[in-house]
CSV table of C-alpha atoms in Angstrom, one decimal:
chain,number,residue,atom,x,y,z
A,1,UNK,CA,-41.2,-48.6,34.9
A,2,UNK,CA,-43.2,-45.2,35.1
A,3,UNK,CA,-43.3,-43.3,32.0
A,4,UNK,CA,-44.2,-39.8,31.9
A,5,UNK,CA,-44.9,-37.8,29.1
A,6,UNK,CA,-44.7,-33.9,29.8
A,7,UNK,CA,-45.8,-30.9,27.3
A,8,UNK,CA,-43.4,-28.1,26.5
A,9,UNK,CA,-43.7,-24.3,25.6
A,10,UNK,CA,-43.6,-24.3,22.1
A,11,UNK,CA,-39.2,-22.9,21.7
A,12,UNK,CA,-38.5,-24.6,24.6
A,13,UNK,CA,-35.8,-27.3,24.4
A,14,UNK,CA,-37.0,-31.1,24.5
A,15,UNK,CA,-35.5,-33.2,27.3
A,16,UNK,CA,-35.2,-36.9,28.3
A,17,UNK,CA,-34.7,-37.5,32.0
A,18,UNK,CA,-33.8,-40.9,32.5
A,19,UNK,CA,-34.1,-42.1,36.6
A,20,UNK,CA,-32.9,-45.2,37.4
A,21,UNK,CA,-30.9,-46.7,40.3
A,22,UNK,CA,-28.3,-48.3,38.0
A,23,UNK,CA,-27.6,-47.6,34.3
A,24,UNK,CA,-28.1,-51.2,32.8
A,25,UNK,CA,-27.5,-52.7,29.6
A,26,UNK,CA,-31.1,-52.4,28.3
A,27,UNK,CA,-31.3,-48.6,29.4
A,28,UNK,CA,-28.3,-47.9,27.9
A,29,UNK,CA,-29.4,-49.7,24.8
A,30,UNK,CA,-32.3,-47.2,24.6
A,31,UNK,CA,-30.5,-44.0,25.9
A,32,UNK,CA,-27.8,-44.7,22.4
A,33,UNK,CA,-30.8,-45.8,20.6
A,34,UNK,CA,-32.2,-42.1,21.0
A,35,UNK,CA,-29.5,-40.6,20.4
A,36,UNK,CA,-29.0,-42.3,16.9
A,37,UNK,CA,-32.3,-41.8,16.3
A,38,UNK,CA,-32.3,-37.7,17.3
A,39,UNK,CA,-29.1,-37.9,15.6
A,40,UNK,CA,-28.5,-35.7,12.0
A,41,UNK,CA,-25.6,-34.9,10.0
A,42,UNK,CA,-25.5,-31.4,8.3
A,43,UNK,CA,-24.4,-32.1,4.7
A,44,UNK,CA,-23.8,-29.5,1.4
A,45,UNK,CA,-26.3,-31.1,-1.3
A,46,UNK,CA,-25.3,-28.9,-4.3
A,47,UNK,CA,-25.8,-24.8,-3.1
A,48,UNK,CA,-28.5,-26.2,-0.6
A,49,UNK,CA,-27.7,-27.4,2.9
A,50,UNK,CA,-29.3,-30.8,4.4
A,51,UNK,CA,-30.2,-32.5,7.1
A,52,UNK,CA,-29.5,-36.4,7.7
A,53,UNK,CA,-31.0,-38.5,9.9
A,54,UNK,CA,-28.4,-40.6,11.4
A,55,UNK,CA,-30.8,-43.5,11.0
A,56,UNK,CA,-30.8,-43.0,7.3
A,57,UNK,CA,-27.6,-43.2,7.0
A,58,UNK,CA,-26.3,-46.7,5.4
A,59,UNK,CA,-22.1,-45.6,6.2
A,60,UNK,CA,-19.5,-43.3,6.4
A,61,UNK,CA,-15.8,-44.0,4.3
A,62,UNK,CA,-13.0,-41.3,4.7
A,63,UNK,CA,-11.5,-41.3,1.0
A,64,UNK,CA,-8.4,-38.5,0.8
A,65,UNK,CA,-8.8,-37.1,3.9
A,66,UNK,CA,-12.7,-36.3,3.1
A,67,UNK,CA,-15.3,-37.7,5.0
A,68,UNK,CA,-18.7,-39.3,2.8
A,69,UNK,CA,-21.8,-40.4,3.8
A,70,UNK,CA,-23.5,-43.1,2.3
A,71,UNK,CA,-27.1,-43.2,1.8
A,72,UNK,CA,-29.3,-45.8,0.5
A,73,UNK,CA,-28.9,-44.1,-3.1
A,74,UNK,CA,-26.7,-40.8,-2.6
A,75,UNK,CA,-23.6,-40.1,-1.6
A,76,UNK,CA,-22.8,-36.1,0.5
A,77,UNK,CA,-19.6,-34.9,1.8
A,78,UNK,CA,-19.4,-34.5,5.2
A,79,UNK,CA,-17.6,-32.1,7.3
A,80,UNK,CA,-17.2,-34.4,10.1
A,81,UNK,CA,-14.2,-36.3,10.8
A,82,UNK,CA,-14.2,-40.2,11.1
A,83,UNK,CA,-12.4,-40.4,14.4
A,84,UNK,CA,-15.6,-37.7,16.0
A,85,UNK,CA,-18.6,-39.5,14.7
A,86,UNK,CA,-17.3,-43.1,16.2
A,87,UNK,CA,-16.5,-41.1,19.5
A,88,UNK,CA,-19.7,-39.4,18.9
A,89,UNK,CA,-21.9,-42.0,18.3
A,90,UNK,CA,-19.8,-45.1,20.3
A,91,UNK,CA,-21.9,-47.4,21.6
A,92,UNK,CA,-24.8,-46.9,19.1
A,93,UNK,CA,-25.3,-49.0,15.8
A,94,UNK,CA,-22.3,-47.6,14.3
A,95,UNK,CA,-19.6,-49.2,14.4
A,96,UNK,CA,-15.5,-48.8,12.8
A,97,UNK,CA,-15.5,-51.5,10.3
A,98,UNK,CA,-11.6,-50.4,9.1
A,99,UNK,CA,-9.6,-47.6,9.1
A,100,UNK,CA,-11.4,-45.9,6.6
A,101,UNK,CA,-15.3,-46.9,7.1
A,102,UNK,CA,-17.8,-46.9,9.7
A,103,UNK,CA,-21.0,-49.1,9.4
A,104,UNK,CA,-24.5,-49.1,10.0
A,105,UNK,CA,-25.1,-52.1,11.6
A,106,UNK,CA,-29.2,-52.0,11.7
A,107,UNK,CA,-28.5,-51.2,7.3
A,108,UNK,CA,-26.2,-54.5,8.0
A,109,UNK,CA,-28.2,-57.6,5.7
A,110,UNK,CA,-26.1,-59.8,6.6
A,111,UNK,CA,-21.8,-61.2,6.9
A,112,UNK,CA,-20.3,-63.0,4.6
A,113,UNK,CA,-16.6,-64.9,5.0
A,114,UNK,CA,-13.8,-63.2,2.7
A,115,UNK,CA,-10.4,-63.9,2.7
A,116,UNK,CA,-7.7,-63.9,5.8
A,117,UNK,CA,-10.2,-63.7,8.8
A,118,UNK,CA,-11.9,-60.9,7.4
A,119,UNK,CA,-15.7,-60.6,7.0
A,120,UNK,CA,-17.9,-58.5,4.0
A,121,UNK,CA,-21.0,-56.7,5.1
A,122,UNK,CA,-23.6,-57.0,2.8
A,123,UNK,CA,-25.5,-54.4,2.8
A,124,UNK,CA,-29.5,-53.5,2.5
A,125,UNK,CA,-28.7,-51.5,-0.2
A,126,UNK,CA,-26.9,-54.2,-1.9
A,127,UNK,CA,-23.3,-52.5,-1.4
A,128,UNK,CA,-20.5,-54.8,0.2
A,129,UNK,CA,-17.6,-53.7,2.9
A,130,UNK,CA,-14.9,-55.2,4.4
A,131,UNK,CA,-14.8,-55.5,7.9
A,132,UNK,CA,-11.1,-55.6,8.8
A,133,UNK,CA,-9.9,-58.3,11.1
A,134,UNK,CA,-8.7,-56.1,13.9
A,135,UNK,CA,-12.2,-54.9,14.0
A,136,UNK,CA,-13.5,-58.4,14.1
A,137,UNK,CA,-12.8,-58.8,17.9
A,138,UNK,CA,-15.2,-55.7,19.0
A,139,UNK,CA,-18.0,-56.2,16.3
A,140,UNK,CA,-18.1,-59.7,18.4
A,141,UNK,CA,-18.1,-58.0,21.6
A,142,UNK,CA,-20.9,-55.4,19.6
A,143,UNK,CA,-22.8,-58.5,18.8
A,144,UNK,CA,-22.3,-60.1,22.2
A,145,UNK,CA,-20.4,-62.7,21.4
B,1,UNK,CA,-3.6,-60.8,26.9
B,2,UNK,CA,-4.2,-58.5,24.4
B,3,UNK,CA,-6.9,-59.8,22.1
B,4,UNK,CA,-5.1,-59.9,18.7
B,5,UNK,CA,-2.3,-61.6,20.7
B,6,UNK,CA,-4.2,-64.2,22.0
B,7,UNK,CA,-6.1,-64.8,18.4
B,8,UNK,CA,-2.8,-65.1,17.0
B,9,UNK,CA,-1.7,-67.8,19.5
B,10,UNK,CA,-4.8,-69.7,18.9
B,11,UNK,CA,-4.6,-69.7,15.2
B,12,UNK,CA,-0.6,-70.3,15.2
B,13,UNK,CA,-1.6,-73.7,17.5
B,14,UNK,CA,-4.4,-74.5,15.4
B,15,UNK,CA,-2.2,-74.6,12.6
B,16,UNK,CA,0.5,-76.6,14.1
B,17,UNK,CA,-1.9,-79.4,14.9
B,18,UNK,CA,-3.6,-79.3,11.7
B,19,UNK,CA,0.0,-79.2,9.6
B,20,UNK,CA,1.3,-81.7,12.2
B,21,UNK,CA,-1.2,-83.9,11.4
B,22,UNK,CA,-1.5,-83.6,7.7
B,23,UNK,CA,2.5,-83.9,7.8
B,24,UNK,CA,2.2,-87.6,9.3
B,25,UNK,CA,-0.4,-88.7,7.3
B,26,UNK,CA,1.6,-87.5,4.0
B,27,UNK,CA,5.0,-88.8,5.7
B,28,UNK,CA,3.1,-92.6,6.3
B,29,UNK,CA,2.2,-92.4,2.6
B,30,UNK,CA,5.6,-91.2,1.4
B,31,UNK,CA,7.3,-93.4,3.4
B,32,UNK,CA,5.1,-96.7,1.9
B,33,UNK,CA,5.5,-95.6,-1.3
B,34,UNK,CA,9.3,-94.6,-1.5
B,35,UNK,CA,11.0,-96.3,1.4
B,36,UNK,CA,8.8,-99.6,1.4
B,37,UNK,CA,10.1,-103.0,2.4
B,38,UNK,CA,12.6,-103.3,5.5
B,39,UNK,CA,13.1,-99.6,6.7
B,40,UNK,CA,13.4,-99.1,9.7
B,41,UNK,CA,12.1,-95.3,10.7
B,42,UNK,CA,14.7,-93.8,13.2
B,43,UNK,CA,12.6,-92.0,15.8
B,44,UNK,CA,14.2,-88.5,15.3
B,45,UNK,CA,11.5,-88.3,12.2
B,46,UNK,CA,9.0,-87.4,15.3
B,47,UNK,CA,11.0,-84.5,16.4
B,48,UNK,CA,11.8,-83.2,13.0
B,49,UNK,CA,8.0,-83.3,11.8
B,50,UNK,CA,7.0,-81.4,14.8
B,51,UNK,CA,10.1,-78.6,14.2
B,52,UNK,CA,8.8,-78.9,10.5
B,53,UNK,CA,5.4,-78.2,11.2
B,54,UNK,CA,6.3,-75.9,14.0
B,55,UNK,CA,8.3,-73.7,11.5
B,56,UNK,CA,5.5,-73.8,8.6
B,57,UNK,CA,2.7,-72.8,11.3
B,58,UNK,CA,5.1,-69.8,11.9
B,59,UNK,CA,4.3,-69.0,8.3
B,60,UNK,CA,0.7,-67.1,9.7
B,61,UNK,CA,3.0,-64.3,10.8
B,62,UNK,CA,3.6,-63.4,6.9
B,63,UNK,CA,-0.5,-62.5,7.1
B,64,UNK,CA,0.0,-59.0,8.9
B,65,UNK,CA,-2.9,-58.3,11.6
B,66,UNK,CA,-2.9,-55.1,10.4
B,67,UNK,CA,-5.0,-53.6,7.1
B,68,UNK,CA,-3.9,-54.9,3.9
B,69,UNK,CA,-5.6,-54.6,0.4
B,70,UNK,CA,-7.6,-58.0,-0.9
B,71,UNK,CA,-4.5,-58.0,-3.6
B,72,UNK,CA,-1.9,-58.0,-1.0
B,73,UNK,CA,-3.8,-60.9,0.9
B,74,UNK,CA,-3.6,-62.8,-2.1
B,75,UNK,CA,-0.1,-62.3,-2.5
B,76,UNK,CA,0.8,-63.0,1.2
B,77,UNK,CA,-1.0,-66.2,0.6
B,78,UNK,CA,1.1,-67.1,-2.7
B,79,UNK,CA,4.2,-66.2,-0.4
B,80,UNK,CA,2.8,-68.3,2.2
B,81,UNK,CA,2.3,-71.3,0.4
B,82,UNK,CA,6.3,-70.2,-1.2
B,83,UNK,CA,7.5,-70.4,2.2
B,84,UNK,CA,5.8,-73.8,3.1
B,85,UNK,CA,7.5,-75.3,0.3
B,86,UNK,CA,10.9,-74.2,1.3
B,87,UNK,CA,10.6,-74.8,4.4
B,88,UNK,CA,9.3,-78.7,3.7
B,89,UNK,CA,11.8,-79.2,1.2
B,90,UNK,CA,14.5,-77.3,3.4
B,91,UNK,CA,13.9,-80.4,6.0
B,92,UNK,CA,13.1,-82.7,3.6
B,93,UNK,CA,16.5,-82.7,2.2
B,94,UNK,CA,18.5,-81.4,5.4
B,95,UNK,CA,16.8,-84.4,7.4
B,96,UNK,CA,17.7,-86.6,4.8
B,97,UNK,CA,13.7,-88.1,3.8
B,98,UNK,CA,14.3,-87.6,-0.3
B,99,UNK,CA,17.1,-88.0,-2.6
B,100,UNK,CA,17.2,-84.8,-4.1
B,101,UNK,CA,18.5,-86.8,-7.8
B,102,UNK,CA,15.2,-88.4,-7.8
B,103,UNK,CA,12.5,-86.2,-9.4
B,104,UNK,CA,9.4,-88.4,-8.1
B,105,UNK,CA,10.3,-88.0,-4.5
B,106,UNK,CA,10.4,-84.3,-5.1
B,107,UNK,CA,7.4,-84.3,-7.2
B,108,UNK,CA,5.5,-86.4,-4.4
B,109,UNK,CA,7.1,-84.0,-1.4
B,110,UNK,CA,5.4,-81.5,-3.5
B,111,UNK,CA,1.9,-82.9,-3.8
B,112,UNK,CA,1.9,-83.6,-0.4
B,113,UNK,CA,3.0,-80.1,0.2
B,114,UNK,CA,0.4,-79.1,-1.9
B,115,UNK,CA,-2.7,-81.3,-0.2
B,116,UNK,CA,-1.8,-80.5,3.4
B,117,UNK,CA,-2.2,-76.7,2.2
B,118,UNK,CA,-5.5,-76.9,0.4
B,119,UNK,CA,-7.0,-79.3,3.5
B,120,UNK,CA,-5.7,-77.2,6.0
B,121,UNK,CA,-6.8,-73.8,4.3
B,122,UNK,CA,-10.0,-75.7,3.5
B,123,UNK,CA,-10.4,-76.3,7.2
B,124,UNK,CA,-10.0,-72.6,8.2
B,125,UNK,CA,-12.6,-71.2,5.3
B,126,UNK,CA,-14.6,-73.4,7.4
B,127,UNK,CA,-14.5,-71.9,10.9
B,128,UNK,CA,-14.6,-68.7,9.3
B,129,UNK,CA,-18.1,-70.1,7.4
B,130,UNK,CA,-18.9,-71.0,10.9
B,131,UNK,CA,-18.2,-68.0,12.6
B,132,UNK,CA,-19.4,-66.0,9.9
B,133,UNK,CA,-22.7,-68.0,10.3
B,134,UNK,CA,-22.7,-67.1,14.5
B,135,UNK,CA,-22.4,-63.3,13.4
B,136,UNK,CA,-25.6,-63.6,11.4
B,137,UNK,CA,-27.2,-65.4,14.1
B,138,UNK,CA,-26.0,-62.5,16.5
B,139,UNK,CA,-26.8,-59.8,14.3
B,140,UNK,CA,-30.1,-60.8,13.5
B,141,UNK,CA,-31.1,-60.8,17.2
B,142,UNK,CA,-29.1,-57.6,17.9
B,143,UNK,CA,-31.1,-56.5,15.2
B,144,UNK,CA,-34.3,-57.3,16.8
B,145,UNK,CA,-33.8,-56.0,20.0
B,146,UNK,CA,-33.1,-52.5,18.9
B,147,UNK,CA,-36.4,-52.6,16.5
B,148,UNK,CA,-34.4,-52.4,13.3
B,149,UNK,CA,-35.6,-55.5,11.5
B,150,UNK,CA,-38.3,-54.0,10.3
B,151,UNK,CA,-37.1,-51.3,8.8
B,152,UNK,CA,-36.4,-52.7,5.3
């Protein structure tokens, strides 16, 4: 595959061109990859405003119809709606764990069993979430299983 | 088929074969100890341990597929296990295998009741180990491929 690298004027807006003759599951892969990676998440942090890297960003858990985003340490509001970031960002390494959380899977250390077919993500930052079991069925298909 | 239909399917089979045969090993034990010597076993006991264990297996519909809190699935599973017991004593005395008066047979319907539950609960936490173990195995290579592992 033929890579090419082009300058730009500096204000000029940065582009990825991908050409292919079919969209396959390892371009796609990289396509959703770069878009989590490019990815970032306006957030109010005291009277300052911030930018997230979507990378950084452990999960997300809609508690009384406010949206949170979880870092390795903190914890922002976010003005973003559950349902938009998992339409938003389908395909890429988040993924709806339950009604109220969406996951990080590359923050993901590892599953553990819980009770009545559901599974706990263990976190890298030591935090553990339920994965409900009606989620179980797509994180399989996620993992390709 | 929708695939929370067919999962339920699955599991609702898997339990009737696992209760089915947990019921026959605790009714050959049962039987030995209680109705030793010259009974004959009509063959109707065949049918009615597969209804039995048909209608206990129909207990997995108590656990919703939907959300529930971790309190609520331990309750479910308290009601489960509730169910299971009437359900086996229901027969057990509607079938005509104990004599209700007599406080051993009830007390051994009971224990068996209880070890079928544990094994077969036992056997599931299993699978679940086993699948969880799959998911690690699935995750650490989905992991790899998009240059995450890394990271931390």
């Amino acid at each position: 595959m033929k890579i090419t690298i082009q300058d730009i004027a500096p204000g000029e807006e940065e582009e990825i061109i991908v050409r292919c003759r079919e969209l396959d599951e390892a371009l796609l892969r990289m396509i959703h990859g770069l878009k989590t990676r490019r990815g970032k998440f306006t957030v109010a942090d005291n009277d300052k405003i911030r930018q997230i890297d979507a990378v950084d960003i452990y999960y997300f858990e809609a508690v009384d119809n406010k949206v949170f985003l979880y870092l390795e340490k903190d914890v922002f509001e976010t003005r973003y709606k559950l349902y938009a970031i998992e339409d938003e960002y389908a395909n890429t390494d988040f993924f709806r764990a339950s009604k109220s959380v969406i996951i990080n899977l590359a923050k993901v250390k590892q599953f553990a069993p819980d009770f009545g077919g559901r599974f706990e993500a263990q976190m890298r930052n030591g935090e553990r979430l339920i994965i409900s079991r009606q989620y179980v069925p797509a994180l399989k298909k996620r993992l390709g299983m | 088929m929708k695939e929370s239909i067919k999962k339920r399917v699955i599991e609702l089979l898997l339990t009737f074969c696992m209760v089915t045969t947990g019921s026959v090993f605790v009714c050959a034990v049962y039987n030995r100890v209680f109705w030793s010597g010259d009974t004959f076993l009509d063959a109707a006991i065949l049918w009615q341990l597969l209804a039995m264990a048909f209608v206990c297996s129909l207990g997995n519909f108590i656990h919703p597929y939907r959300e529930v809190s971790r309190r609520r699935e331990v309750f479910n599973k308290g009601l489960h296990y509730v169910y299971i017991n009437v359900v086996v004593l229901g027969c057990g005395y509607g079938f005509g295998w104990m004599d209700i008066e007599n406080i051993f047979m009830l007390a051994a319907m009971m224990l068996g009741i209880l070890v079928v539950f544990v094994t077969v609960s036992f056997v599931i936490w299993r699978l679940h180990e086993r699948e969880t173990e799959n998911l690690n195995r699935k995750l650490r290579e989905y992991q790899q491929a998009a240059g995450c592992a890394s990271e931390q």
